[in-house]
Amino acid sequence: MNFLLRSAATLLCSLFVGGAATAKPQVATLIVMPQDLRQNPQIVSDLQRRGINHATVYLTWADVEAQPGHFDFSAYDPYFDQLTQGGLSLVVVLDMGGRAYFDGTGKHFPGRTTVPEWLYRQVPDGFMKNFSGQSTPQPDFMNPTVRQFSAQFVRNAVTHLSQRYPGKVTAYSIGLQEEHEIKYGQTGYQWRDYADAAQAAFRQQTGAPLPVINYTSDIALGLPRTEPLLHAHKQFREANLKDATCFYANAIRSQGGRAMSYFGELFTTHDGIYATSVAEQLADCLDIAVIDYNFYDGYSLSPDARVLPMLANYMASVGYKQIMVGAYAEQWERVKKSAELLPVISRTLSTSLAQPSVIGYEVGGLQRHLDTHLAGTLDLDKLQALRVQPPAPTTASTGKKLTVGILASTSNYYVWHGDRSGGVNVHREALLEAYNLLSTQPGFDVHVIGEKNLQEGDLLLQRLDAIVVPHQAALPASIKQQLKAYWKKGGTLVQDMRLGEFDENGKPVYDWMHEVFGIENITWRPRGGIFLTDDGQILRLKPARKLYTGHAAMTPRPGYRLLATDILNKRQGIMVRGERTLVFGFTPQLVEDATQAMWQQIFVREIVNAVRCPTTTCKTPPRSP
C-alpha cells in the first residue's frame, strides 16, 4: 500500500498451438462425446493436430448406477480407453445435475435425465422447485438422502477412473445442475430453489418467507425497488451452494482425485438469478476453477473479447491457484454465426492464457447439427480456424509498476439485476472497460478484486497502491468501511461515479463516501458540459448512450480541489482531487465519441497522479506535444 512501484512478475506461458514445447503444456480441451468417436475413428489424432491435448467427457449417473448400489462403468470404459490410449488426458464431468439424457449414439430421450430414475421414485421430495412451485429435474443437494446416494456415485466414479487411468484424469468436475456450473438453474426466468425444504430453512434462519425477486432495477430510471431481504437471500443461497460444492469436492479428494468446478460469467444482469457470486467463496474447496463465457449477454449476441481475461484475473485475485477459461459458441451456432465468432475466441483465449494462474482453456459449441433428434458432433473445420497464440514467455521487468485493484462488488450486481441502462448493463461496462484500459498500460499491474479482498489481512490488499471503484452504485456499509480503512492506512481511492449511493438491498443512502472524497454536494446535469482544467485545457463532454444520466457536477469541500471546472459555474466541476482520493462525476472510460481517447488518457493520468503525488497541491503535468 506504499507508493513504491513493484517489479512485475515473470509470466510463464506455454505455447501449445504452433509454439515451443514446455515442461508441462497448458490444458487445451473440448467436449468429446461417444458419437464423435463413432463418426470419426481418427478423431483423437485429428484433435491433437489442432492443438487439443485433453477431452472433456461426461460420466452420467443414470448410466453408471441404473440400479441402486450397483455401479457399472462398462458402457464408458471403451470410450475413455480410446481417448486415453490415443494420447489425450481427461476432464471428467460427474453428470448428476438433471441434464437432459442422451444415449451413446447422441439420441435424446424426452422425459429422462442424467439422474437415475429410481432416485425420483425413492426421494420424491429431494428435487428443486421454481418460484411458481413447479417441480424441476434438478436434485436438491442439501437433501441428506440425495447427498448420500450421489456421494456414493462420486466416490465410486473417482476410484474406478483413477485406477483405470492413472495420471490421465486431470480433474473431476462437480455437476450440481444441468449446465454443470456452480449456480442455481432456472426454468425460463423463474429462480430456484423454492421447494418446501428451502422455504422452511430460510424462514427458520430469518423469520420471514423466502422472497421472490423477479424484477429489473434500471439505474437510469432512478431508484431501484427496495427489497429488504435481498442481501439475506443472497447469503442464504450462496451458503447452500458453497456447502454442497465443498461436500462433493471432499468426496472427490477422499479418493485421490482433484476437484474442479465450472463457473458462469459473473458481474452481469443475471447474477441475482443464478447466485454466481458464490465463486468468490470456493477457492479453498477446488483445485481447478473454470470460468466461462458464451458471448451472449442474456439479451443478444456479444462478441466481447474483454470478458474472459477480466474474469480470469478476478478468479486469481479471490484465491484460485489454477484457472481455466471456457469459450462457448452455442448461442452463435444456433443462428449459424459461430464462424464469425472464431477470431474473437482466438483473441480472448490468447489474452487470458498470458496470465500466470491460467493453466488452459476449453472450447465448446462448435458442433455440426445434422439431425434435430441427435446431439451435434464436432466441427473440426471450425476448430482448425482457431488461432490460440499466447504471448511468448517474457523476462522479468526491472521497472516499477503501479499496483491497482479494481473493485467488482458482487452486491452491486445483485441489486442491479436486469439493468439495461443505455441499452447495456452499465455497471458491467464500466468494470470491463476500466480493466481493459488499465491492464493494457505498461506501467500498471492490475487486479480485479472482490469484496473478499477488502478484508483485513488480505495479502493482495496489502500490495495495492490504489483501489479503483468503477460504478459500484450499491454497496453494503461494511464494504464502504473497509474501503475507508484502506484509505486511512495510506492507500489511494478512486471512483468514477456513484460509489455506494444505495445499500445492499437497494435502499438509497445518498452517499458517495462524501467525507473521504471531499464532496460538498452534487447537482445532476442531464446533458454534457464544457470544463476547464488548471492547465488551460478545454474538455467537452457530450451526451452518449452509455453515459446514461449525463454527469454529476460536484462542489468540493474545503481542502479538496476541482481538476475540471464547469465554465458556467466555477464552484462546480467534473473531477475532484483530495489527499489520496480522486472522484469523477461520470464514467470517463465509457465515452464513445471523438473525445474518447482524450478522456481515457485523463482517466489513466489522474489515477497515476493521485498515487504518485497524493497531496492536493500537485498540478496537472503539461500535456504531451
XYZ file of C-alpha atoms in Angstrom:
625
model
C 0.000 0.000 0.000
C 3.063 2.259 -0.240
C 3.979 4.420 -3.189
C 6.945 2.345 -4.358
C 6.035 0.574 -7.559
C 6.855 -3.101 -7.612
C 8.665 -5.373 -10.012
C 6.479 -7.201 -12.483
C 6.204 -10.943 -12.049
C 7.535 -13.174 -14.787
C 4.737 -14.541 -16.951
C 5.365 -18.181 -17.875
C 3.167 -19.112 -20.819
C 3.092 -22.451 -22.590
C 2.551 -22.379 -26.342
C 0.623 -25.405 -27.421
C -0.569 -24.172 -30.799
C 2.383 -23.647 -33.065
C 4.684 -22.800 -30.154
C 7.718 -24.184 -28.404
C 7.382 -27.162 -26.055
C 7.491 -26.639 -22.311
C 7.779 -28.955 -19.337
C 4.003 -29.077 -18.794
C 1.726 -27.998 -21.673
C -1.295 -25.939 -20.842
C -4.622 -27.727 -20.912
C -6.439 -27.467 -24.240
C -9.731 -29.314 -24.143
C -13.192 -29.599 -25.629
C -16.158 -31.890 -25.125
C -15.828 -35.213 -26.935
C -18.954 -37.376 -26.991
C -19.247 -41.077 -27.913
C -20.920 -40.202 -31.210
C -17.838 -38.180 -32.181
C -15.725 -41.331 -31.922
C -18.234 -43.421 -33.830
C -18.470 -40.988 -36.712
C -14.721 -40.364 -36.898
C -12.445 -43.159 -35.604
C -9.437 -40.885 -36.225
C -10.790 -38.030 -34.163
C -8.130 -38.261 -31.446
C -5.286 -37.664 -33.861
C -7.351 -35.003 -35.647
C -7.799 -33.154 -32.361
C -4.140 -33.435 -31.461
C -3.150 -31.915 -34.798
C -5.332 -28.966 -33.863
C -3.572 -28.448 -30.534
C -6.019 -30.325 -28.275
C -4.430 -32.432 -25.535
C -7.480 -33.180 -23.346
C -11.032 -34.386 -23.812
C -13.846 -33.224 -21.567
C -16.121 -36.224 -21.052
C -19.413 -36.772 -19.241
C -19.927 -39.641 -16.825
C -23.678 -39.979 -16.392
C -25.004 -41.130 -13.027
C -28.111 -42.681 -14.617
C -25.933 -44.968 -16.753
C -23.435 -45.921 -14.056
C -25.999 -46.691 -11.325
C -29.112 -47.807 -13.158
C -29.957 -49.928 -10.093
C -29.327 -48.628 -6.548
C -25.930 -49.685 -5.234
C -24.787 -51.395 -8.449
C -22.078 -49.412 -10.225
C -21.278 -50.408 -13.793
C -18.756 -48.437 -15.885
C -18.631 -50.860 -18.805
C -20.513 -48.510 -21.132
C -17.814 -45.873 -20.654
C -14.587 -47.890 -20.474
C -14.153 -48.449 -24.246
C -14.937 -44.793 -24.935
C -12.450 -43.484 -22.378
C -9.901 -46.153 -23.352
C -9.851 -44.922 -26.929
C -9.288 -41.321 -25.851
C -6.512 -42.039 -23.356
C -4.748 -44.677 -25.450
C -4.665 -42.165 -28.275
C -2.794 -39.739 -26.049
C -5.469 -37.447 -24.592
C -5.921 -36.745 -20.901
C -9.411 -36.418 -19.452
C -11.509 -33.826 -17.671
C -14.415 -35.840 -16.251
C -17.752 -34.152 -15.583
C -19.668 -36.072 -12.917
C -23.038 -35.616 -14.587
C -25.630 -35.748 -11.809
C -27.431 -32.404 -12.098
C -30.544 -33.385 -14.039
C -29.369 -32.666 -17.578
C -31.459 -33.970 -20.481
C -30.484 -37.559 -21.278
C -28.720 -38.592 -24.490
C -27.555 -42.148 -25.140
C -24.220 -43.204 -26.590
C -25.398 -42.535 -30.148
C -26.432 -38.971 -29.314
C -30.154 -39.731 -29.318
C -32.281 -37.629 -26.977
C -34.762 -39.361 -24.672
C -37.509 -36.896 -23.638
C -38.566 -37.231 -20.026
C -35.281 -38.803 -18.908
C -32.375 -37.059 -17.221
C -28.866 -37.925 -16.134
C -30.206 -38.629 -12.634
C -31.213 -42.295 -12.099
C -34.957 -42.827 -12.443
C -35.048 -44.720 -9.166
C -33.947 -41.602 -7.270
C -37.047 -39.712 -8.414
C -39.161 -42.542 -7.061
C -37.287 -43.099 -3.799
C -36.789 -39.435 -2.840
C -39.752 -37.540 -4.361
C -39.172 -34.541 -2.081
C -35.468 -34.372 -2.953
C -35.794 -32.117 -6.005
C -35.902 -28.376 -6.518
C -38.881 -26.224 -7.479
C -39.024 -22.863 -9.192
C -40.705 -19.890 -7.581
C -44.067 -20.835 -9.110
C -43.934 -24.117 -7.244
C -43.287 -26.219 -10.340
C -41.054 -29.247 -9.866
C -37.758 -29.392 -11.739
C -35.487 -32.348 -12.546
C -32.634 -30.832 -10.536
C -31.763 -32.698 -7.323
C -31.689 -30.733 -4.097
C -28.142 -31.325 -2.925
C -28.986 -30.053 0.527
C -31.266 -33.073 0.946
C -29.377 -35.618 3.110
C -30.707 -38.662 1.246
C -29.803 -37.191 -2.149
C -26.357 -36.414 -0.795
C -25.873 -39.926 0.481
C -26.711 -41.531 -2.863
C -24.923 -39.013 -5.071
C -21.751 -39.056 -2.957
C -21.596 -42.843 -3.397
C -21.674 -42.287 -7.159
C -18.911 -39.662 -6.908
C -16.603 -41.800 -4.770
C -17.093 -44.917 -6.890
C -16.528 -42.984 -10.110
C -13.299 -41.357 -8.909
C -11.982 -44.650 -7.551
C -12.705 -46.545 -10.775
C -11.304 -43.929 -13.156
C -8.236 -43.182 -11.044
C -7.335 -46.862 -11.029
C -8.079 -47.471 -14.700
C -6.411 -44.269 -15.983
C -3.619 -43.382 -13.547
C -2.174 -39.960 -14.299
C -4.614 -39.373 -17.162
C -7.522 -37.691 -15.347
C -6.653 -34.048 -14.754
C -9.714 -33.316 -12.618
C -13.309 -34.274 -11.802
C -15.920 -31.574 -12.283
C -18.924 -31.325 -9.964
C -22.212 -31.265 -11.905
C -24.661 -29.643 -9.489
C -27.261 -28.674 -12.091
C -27.999 -29.064 -15.782
C -25.322 -26.727 -17.106
C -22.748 -28.051 -14.616
C -21.805 -24.595 -13.422
C -21.875 -23.896 -9.697
C -25.039 -21.865 -9.599
C -28.794 -22.265 -9.359
C -30.568 -23.285 -12.523
C -33.730 -21.706 -13.800
C -36.898 -22.609 -15.652
C -37.430 -19.812 -18.110
C -36.767 -16.842 -15.870
C -38.052 -18.447 -12.685
C -35.486 -18.911 -9.966
C -34.711 -21.978 -7.871
C -34.879 -23.246 -5.202
C -38.377 -22.769 -3.769
C -39.062 -26.319 -2.637
C -40.618 -26.790 0.804
C -37.258 -27.602 2.399
C -35.643 -24.403 1.101
C -38.554 -22.248 2.212
C -38.579 -23.797 5.678
C -34.822 -23.333 6.076
C -34.998 -19.658 5.079
C -37.907 -18.977 7.413
C -36.068 -20.634 10.285
C -32.982 -18.539 9.606
C -34.657 -15.156 9.061
C -38.176 -15.469 10.441
C -39.546 -14.378 7.064
C -40.797 -16.155 3.919
C -38.381 -16.770 1.082
C -38.704 -13.737 -1.221
C -39.339 -13.852 -4.946
C -37.109 -11.237 -6.530
C -38.416 -11.140 -10.077
C -37.993 -7.635 -11.423
C -35.381 -5.410 -13.017
C -33.717 -2.407 -11.434
C -32.644 0.089 -14.082
C -30.402 2.777 -12.625
C -31.250 5.178 -15.436
C -34.817 5.303 -14.070
C -33.659 6.482 -10.664
C -34.268 4.453 -7.537
C -34.248 0.654 -7.567
C -37.044 -1.304 -5.978
C -36.003 -1.806 -2.386
C -36.067 -5.440 -1.219
C -35.180 -5.684 2.482
C -34.352 -9.397 2.218
C -32.279 -9.196 -0.949
C -28.928 -9.494 0.812
C -30.186 -12.148 3.229
C -31.498 -14.151 0.278
C -28.150 -13.824 -1.479
C -26.271 -15.075 1.560
C -28.700 -17.957 2.104
C -28.451 -19.240 -1.455
C -24.691 -18.849 -1.679
C -24.172 -20.608 1.650
C -26.115 -23.609 0.347
C -24.148 -23.697 -2.899
C -20.875 -23.468 -1.014
C -21.863 -26.220 1.394
C -22.858 -28.585 -1.430
C -19.822 -27.832 -3.595
C -17.344 -28.366 -0.783
C -19.139 -31.574 0.225
C -18.667 -33.090 -3.243
C -15.150 -31.710 -3.574
C -14.228 -33.522 -0.374
C -15.779 -36.723 -1.760
C -13.578 -36.406 -4.862
C -10.451 -35.640 -2.876
C -11.097 -38.511 -0.473
C -10.479 -40.907 -3.377
C -7.345 -39.142 -4.579
C -8.947 -37.027 -7.310
C -8.653 -33.319 -7.984
C -11.872 -31.316 -7.667
C -12.879 -28.890 -10.404
C -15.924 -26.719 -10.991
C -17.266 -24.557 -13.765
C -18.487 -21.030 -13.087
C -20.628 -18.927 -15.388
C -19.912 -15.309 -16.216
C -20.054 -13.039 -13.171
C -20.931 -9.332 -12.922
C -23.885 -9.470 -15.283
C -27.573 -8.687 -15.284
C -28.391 -12.272 -14.284
C -26.256 -12.766 -11.190
C -29.303 -12.460 -8.976
C -30.989 -15.473 -10.624
C -28.003 -17.770 -10.582
C -26.183 -16.806 -7.355
C -22.992 -16.867 -9.428
C -21.121 -14.810 -6.876
C -20.558 -17.952 -4.823
C -17.405 -18.228 -6.956
C -15.730 -15.808 -4.545
C -16.130 -18.266 -1.664
C -14.897 -21.575 -3.045
C -11.168 -21.193 -3.680
C -10.241 -23.438 -0.739
C -12.538 -26.251 -1.909
C -11.422 -26.538 -5.515
C -8.172 -27.496 -7.198
C -9.153 -26.036 -10.580
C -11.790 -23.429 -11.451
C -13.139 -22.945 -14.964
C -14.595 -19.510 -15.659
C -16.661 -19.481 -18.831
C -18.396 -17.144 -21.236
C -20.792 -17.821 -24.114
C -20.550 -14.409 -25.813
C -24.160 -13.634 -25.008
C -25.305 -11.022 -22.504
C -28.690 -12.558 -21.777
C -30.373 -10.426 -24.436
C -28.249 -10.534 -27.588
C -25.023 -11.884 -29.053
C -21.972 -10.125 -27.625
C -18.615 -10.697 -29.366
C -16.657 -9.286 -26.430
C -13.005 -10.324 -26.098
C -12.620 -8.366 -22.816
C -14.741 -10.628 -20.631
C -12.665 -13.784 -20.115
C -9.352 -12.013 -19.357
C -11.124 -9.854 -16.764
C -12.886 -12.823 -15.160
C -9.707 -14.910 -15.072
C -7.908 -12.039 -13.370
C -10.696 -11.805 -10.782
C -10.624 -15.539 -10.061
C -6.905 -15.321 -9.339
C -7.448 -12.332 -7.052
C -10.002 -14.197 -4.901
C -7.659 -17.129 -4.394
C -7.850 -19.727 -7.162
C -4.382 -21.096 -7.886
C -5.250 -22.914 -11.133
C -7.777 -21.443 -13.543
C -9.092 -22.455 -16.930
C -11.078 -20.237 -19.277
C -14.042 -21.587 -21.227
C -15.238 -20.067 -24.507
C -18.545 -21.399 -25.823
C -20.235 -20.653 -29.124
C -23.579 -22.453 -28.783
C -25.629 -19.234 -28.837
C -23.888 -18.211 -32.059
C -24.169 -21.694 -33.548
C -27.947 -21.635 -33.105
C -28.162 -18.729 -35.538
C -25.387 -20.088 -37.779
C -22.916 -17.335 -36.898
C -20.251 -19.234 -34.965
C -17.708 -18.793 -37.782
C -17.887 -15.029 -37.169
C -17.029 -15.590 -33.507
C -13.867 -17.648 -34.036
C -11.460 -14.667 -34.304
C -12.904 -13.265 -31.069
C -12.471 -16.622 -29.311
C -8.900 -16.847 -30.557
C -8.118 -13.377 -29.252
C -9.784 -13.748 -25.851
C -8.171 -17.140 -25.156
C -4.737 -15.923 -26.208
C -5.010 -12.904 -23.920
C -6.302 -14.954 -20.991
C -3.541 -17.561 -21.263
C -0.904 -14.900 -20.658
C -1.999 -14.737 -17.010
C 0.206 -16.887 -14.761
C -2.692 -18.588 -12.931
C -4.433 -19.677 -16.144
C -3.442 -23.268 -16.922
C -5.521 -23.786 -20.053
C -8.779 -23.443 -21.915
C -11.903 -25.269 -23.017
C -13.881 -24.501 -26.154
C -17.417 -25.628 -26.850
C -20.404 -25.157 -29.096
C -18.510 -25.923 -32.295
C -20.797 -28.720 -33.448
C -22.465 -29.784 -36.643
C -26.181 -30.494 -36.171
C -27.200 -32.831 -38.989
C -30.251 -34.317 -37.267
C -32.637 -32.461 -34.961
C -33.120 -35.643 -32.895
C -29.397 -36.189 -32.268
C -26.771 -34.270 -30.342
C -24.309 -32.431 -32.571
C -20.853 -33.693 -33.457
C -17.583 -31.787 -33.506
C -16.931 -29.444 -36.399
C -13.215 -29.919 -36.938
C -13.068 -27.287 -39.672
C -14.148 -24.596 -37.214
C -11.732 -25.891 -34.623
C -8.965 -25.664 -37.215
C -9.785 -21.983 -37.670
C -8.937 -21.172 -34.046
C -5.555 -19.497 -33.575
C -4.763 -19.643 -29.887
C -1.383 -17.988 -29.544
C -0.494 -16.805 -26.055
C 2.442 -14.397 -25.916
C 5.903 -15.836 -25.670
C 7.408 -16.037 -22.169
C 8.827 -12.714 -21.056
C 11.765 -11.877 -18.887
C 11.294 -10.157 -15.561
C 10.912 -6.402 -15.835
C 13.295 -4.188 -13.934
C 10.853 -1.285 -13.923
C 8.352 -0.348 -11.257
C 4.627 -0.714 -11.745
C 1.569 0.802 -10.168
C -0.361 -1.978 -8.436
C -4.070 -1.226 -8.810
C -7.129 -3.109 -7.604
C -10.426 -2.684 -9.483
C -13.331 -3.489 -7.158
C -16.094 -5.683 -8.542
C -18.577 -5.909 -5.687
C -20.958 -8.831 -6.073
C -23.572 -6.972 -4.014
C -23.735 -4.290 -6.681
C -24.663 -6.766 -9.397
C -27.311 -8.458 -7.269
C -29.096 -5.155 -6.694
C -28.987 -4.176 -10.360
C -30.481 -7.405 -11.642
C -31.661 -6.963 -15.207
C -30.268 -3.427 -15.607
C -30.096 -2.259 -19.245
C -29.383 1.431 -18.803
C -28.415 2.881 -22.147
C -29.084 -0.485 -23.776
C -26.347 -2.242 -21.790
C -25.563 -3.173 -18.216
C -23.641 -0.011 -17.482
C -22.131 -1.416 -14.272
C -20.604 -4.298 -16.221
C -19.426 -1.993 -18.995
C -17.694 0.352 -16.566
C -15.888 -2.586 -14.949
C -14.883 -4.208 -18.244
C -13.564 -1.041 -19.802
C -11.726 0.047 -16.656
C -9.951 -3.305 -16.640
C -9.338 -3.301 -20.380
C -7.918 0.218 -20.290
C -5.753 -0.032 -17.175
C -4.453 -3.565 -17.779
C -3.018 -2.548 -21.147
C -0.995 0.296 -19.645
C 2.703 -0.662 -19.466
C 3.124 0.886 -16.028
C 0.194 -0.906 -14.357
C -0.182 -4.222 -12.541
C -3.975 -4.623 -12.377
C -6.042 -6.965 -10.211
C -9.841 -7.219 -10.328
C -10.698 -7.698 -6.663
C -13.847 -8.771 -4.854
C -15.412 -7.995 -1.506
C -13.307 -10.823 -0.079
C -10.095 -8.933 -0.826
C -11.099 -5.946 1.297
C -10.925 -7.948 4.499
C -8.163 -7.009 6.905
C -5.094 -9.168 6.428
C -5.708 -9.969 2.760
C -2.271 -10.279 1.172
C -3.302 -8.767 -2.146
C -4.898 -5.767 -0.434
C -1.612 -5.052 1.311
C 0.147 -4.814 -2.064
C -2.236 -2.363 -3.686
C -1.204 1.247 -4.285
C -4.755 2.193 -5.272
C -8.283 0.825 -5.497
C -10.486 1.963 -8.369
C -14.236 1.541 -7.829
C -15.993 1.550 -11.240
C -19.701 2.328 -10.977
C -20.435 0.226 -7.907
C -23.601 2.115 -7.084
C -24.874 -0.364 -4.473
C -22.537 -1.367 -1.648
C -23.024 -2.617 1.907
C -21.953 -0.181 4.616
C -19.367 -2.746 5.713
C -17.662 -2.615 2.297
C -17.505 1.177 2.394
C -15.982 0.982 5.852
C -13.331 -1.409 4.561
C -12.539 0.955 1.708
C -12.244 3.796 4.180
C -9.917 1.731 6.372
C -7.714 1.008 3.355
C -7.523 4.738 2.629
C -6.730 5.625 6.233
C -3.799 3.207 6.149
C -2.247 5.024 3.224
C -3.927 3.650 0.126
C -5.386 5.721 -2.705
C -9.099 5.546 -3.567
C -10.602 6.372 -6.964
C -14.246 6.244 -8.013
C -15.690 7.013 -11.392
C -19.268 7.678 -10.242
C -21.894 6.788 -7.630
C -19.892 4.773 -5.105
C -22.337 3.216 -2.647
C -25.251 5.520 -3.363
C -27.538 2.595 -2.432
C -27.171 -0.147 0.145
C -27.072 -3.899 -0.494
C -30.891 -4.097 -0.555
C -31.325 -1.180 -2.968
C -32.218 1.440 -0.364
C -30.842 4.898 -1.249
C -28.333 6.317 1.212
C -27.297 9.333 -0.918
C -23.639 8.838 -0.118
C -20.624 8.579 -2.377
C -18.382 8.385 0.716
C -18.534 12.182 0.669
C -16.332 12.634 3.733
C -13.490 10.678 2.107
C -13.802 12.061 -1.412
C -14.490 15.650 -0.317
C -17.880 16.135 -1.965
C -19.917 19.014 -0.553
C -22.892 18.499 -2.845
C -23.857 17.094 -6.232
C -26.064 18.547 -8.957
C -27.130 16.149 -11.687
C -26.827 17.534 -15.216
C -28.856 15.621 -17.819
C -26.659 16.749 -20.699
C -22.985 17.233 -21.386
C -20.833 20.187 -20.483
C -17.652 22.161 -21.092
C -14.901 22.178 -18.467
C -11.609 23.973 -17.966
C -8.577 22.276 -16.386
C -5.981 24.065 -14.282
C -3.500 23.895 -17.175
C -5.919 25.611 -19.546
C -7.228 22.553 -21.378
C -10.851 22.717 -22.511
C -12.730 19.449 -22.046
C -16.012 18.719 -23.780
C -18.371 16.017 -22.547
C -21.247 15.106 -24.838
C -24.339 13.022 -24.072
C -23.930 9.362 -25.002
C -25.804 6.087 -24.714
C -23.523 4.603 -22.054
C -23.379 7.931 -20.188
C -26.992 7.226 -19.362
C -27.603 10.104 -16.928
C -25.442 12.958 -18.138
C -22.972 13.805 -15.372
C -22.731 14.878 -11.756
C -21.465 18.413 -11.167
C -19.647 18.305 -7.825
C -18.867 21.059 -5.347
C -15.720 20.181 -3.362
C -15.302 20.560 0.370
C -12.578 22.825 1.765
C -9.159 21.294 1.228
C -10.221 19.453 -1.946
C -9.560 20.684 -5.467
C -11.502 20.799 -8.707
C -9.482 19.362 -11.583
C -12.010 20.272 -14.257
C -14.223 23.319 -13.571
C -17.588 23.903 -15.191
C -17.156 27.059 -17.273
C -20.688 28.131 -16.342
C -20.258 27.574 -12.597
C -16.761 27.991 -11.195
C -17.681 26.330 -7.905
C -18.590 23.041 -9.548
C -16.736 20.582 -11.690
C -16.499 17.054 -13.019
C -13.353 15.850 -11.183
C -12.378 16.379 -7.538
C -8.982 15.589 -6.003
C -8.131 15.128 -2.352
C -5.317 13.580 -0.370
C -5.053 10.145 -1.996
C -8.571 10.440 -3.430
C -9.955 11.077 -6.878
C -13.616 11.172 -7.940
C -15.145 11.566 -11.386
C -18.702 12.768 -11.854
C -19.174 10.404 -14.783
C -17.573 7.294 -16.308
C -14.717 8.580 -18.497
C -13.818 5.094 -19.714
C -17.240 4.827 -21.391
C -17.103 7.951 -23.568
C -17.851 6.850 -27.134
C -17.443 9.965 -29.324
C -14.370 11.579 -30.867
C -13.148 12.680 -27.422
C -12.870 9.054 -26.223
C -9.065 8.851 -26.407
C -8.698 12.146 -24.551
C -10.956 11.077 -21.677
C -9.297 7.696 -21.411
C -5.913 9.380 -21.254
C -7.169 11.671 -18.490
C -8.620 8.699 -16.599
C -5.255 6.919 -16.581
C -3.179 10.048 -15.983
C -5.161 11.248 -12.988
C -5.083 7.832 -11.326
C -1.285 7.892 -11.626
C -1.163 11.436 -10.272
C -3.377 10.563 -7.296
C -0.923 7.830 -6.254
C 2.415 9.421 -7.065
C 1.536 12.876 -5.813
C -1.021 12.303 -3.068
C -1.500 15.905 -1.902
C -3.934 18.342 -3.485
C -1.146 20.798 -4.247
C 0.091 18.753 -7.194
C -0.559 20.409 -10.520
C -1.633 18.642 -13.667
C 1.508 17.983 -15.712
C 1.779 19.691 -19.103
C 0.187 17.857 -21.986
C 2.411 15.959 -24.358
C 3.052 17.849 -27.596
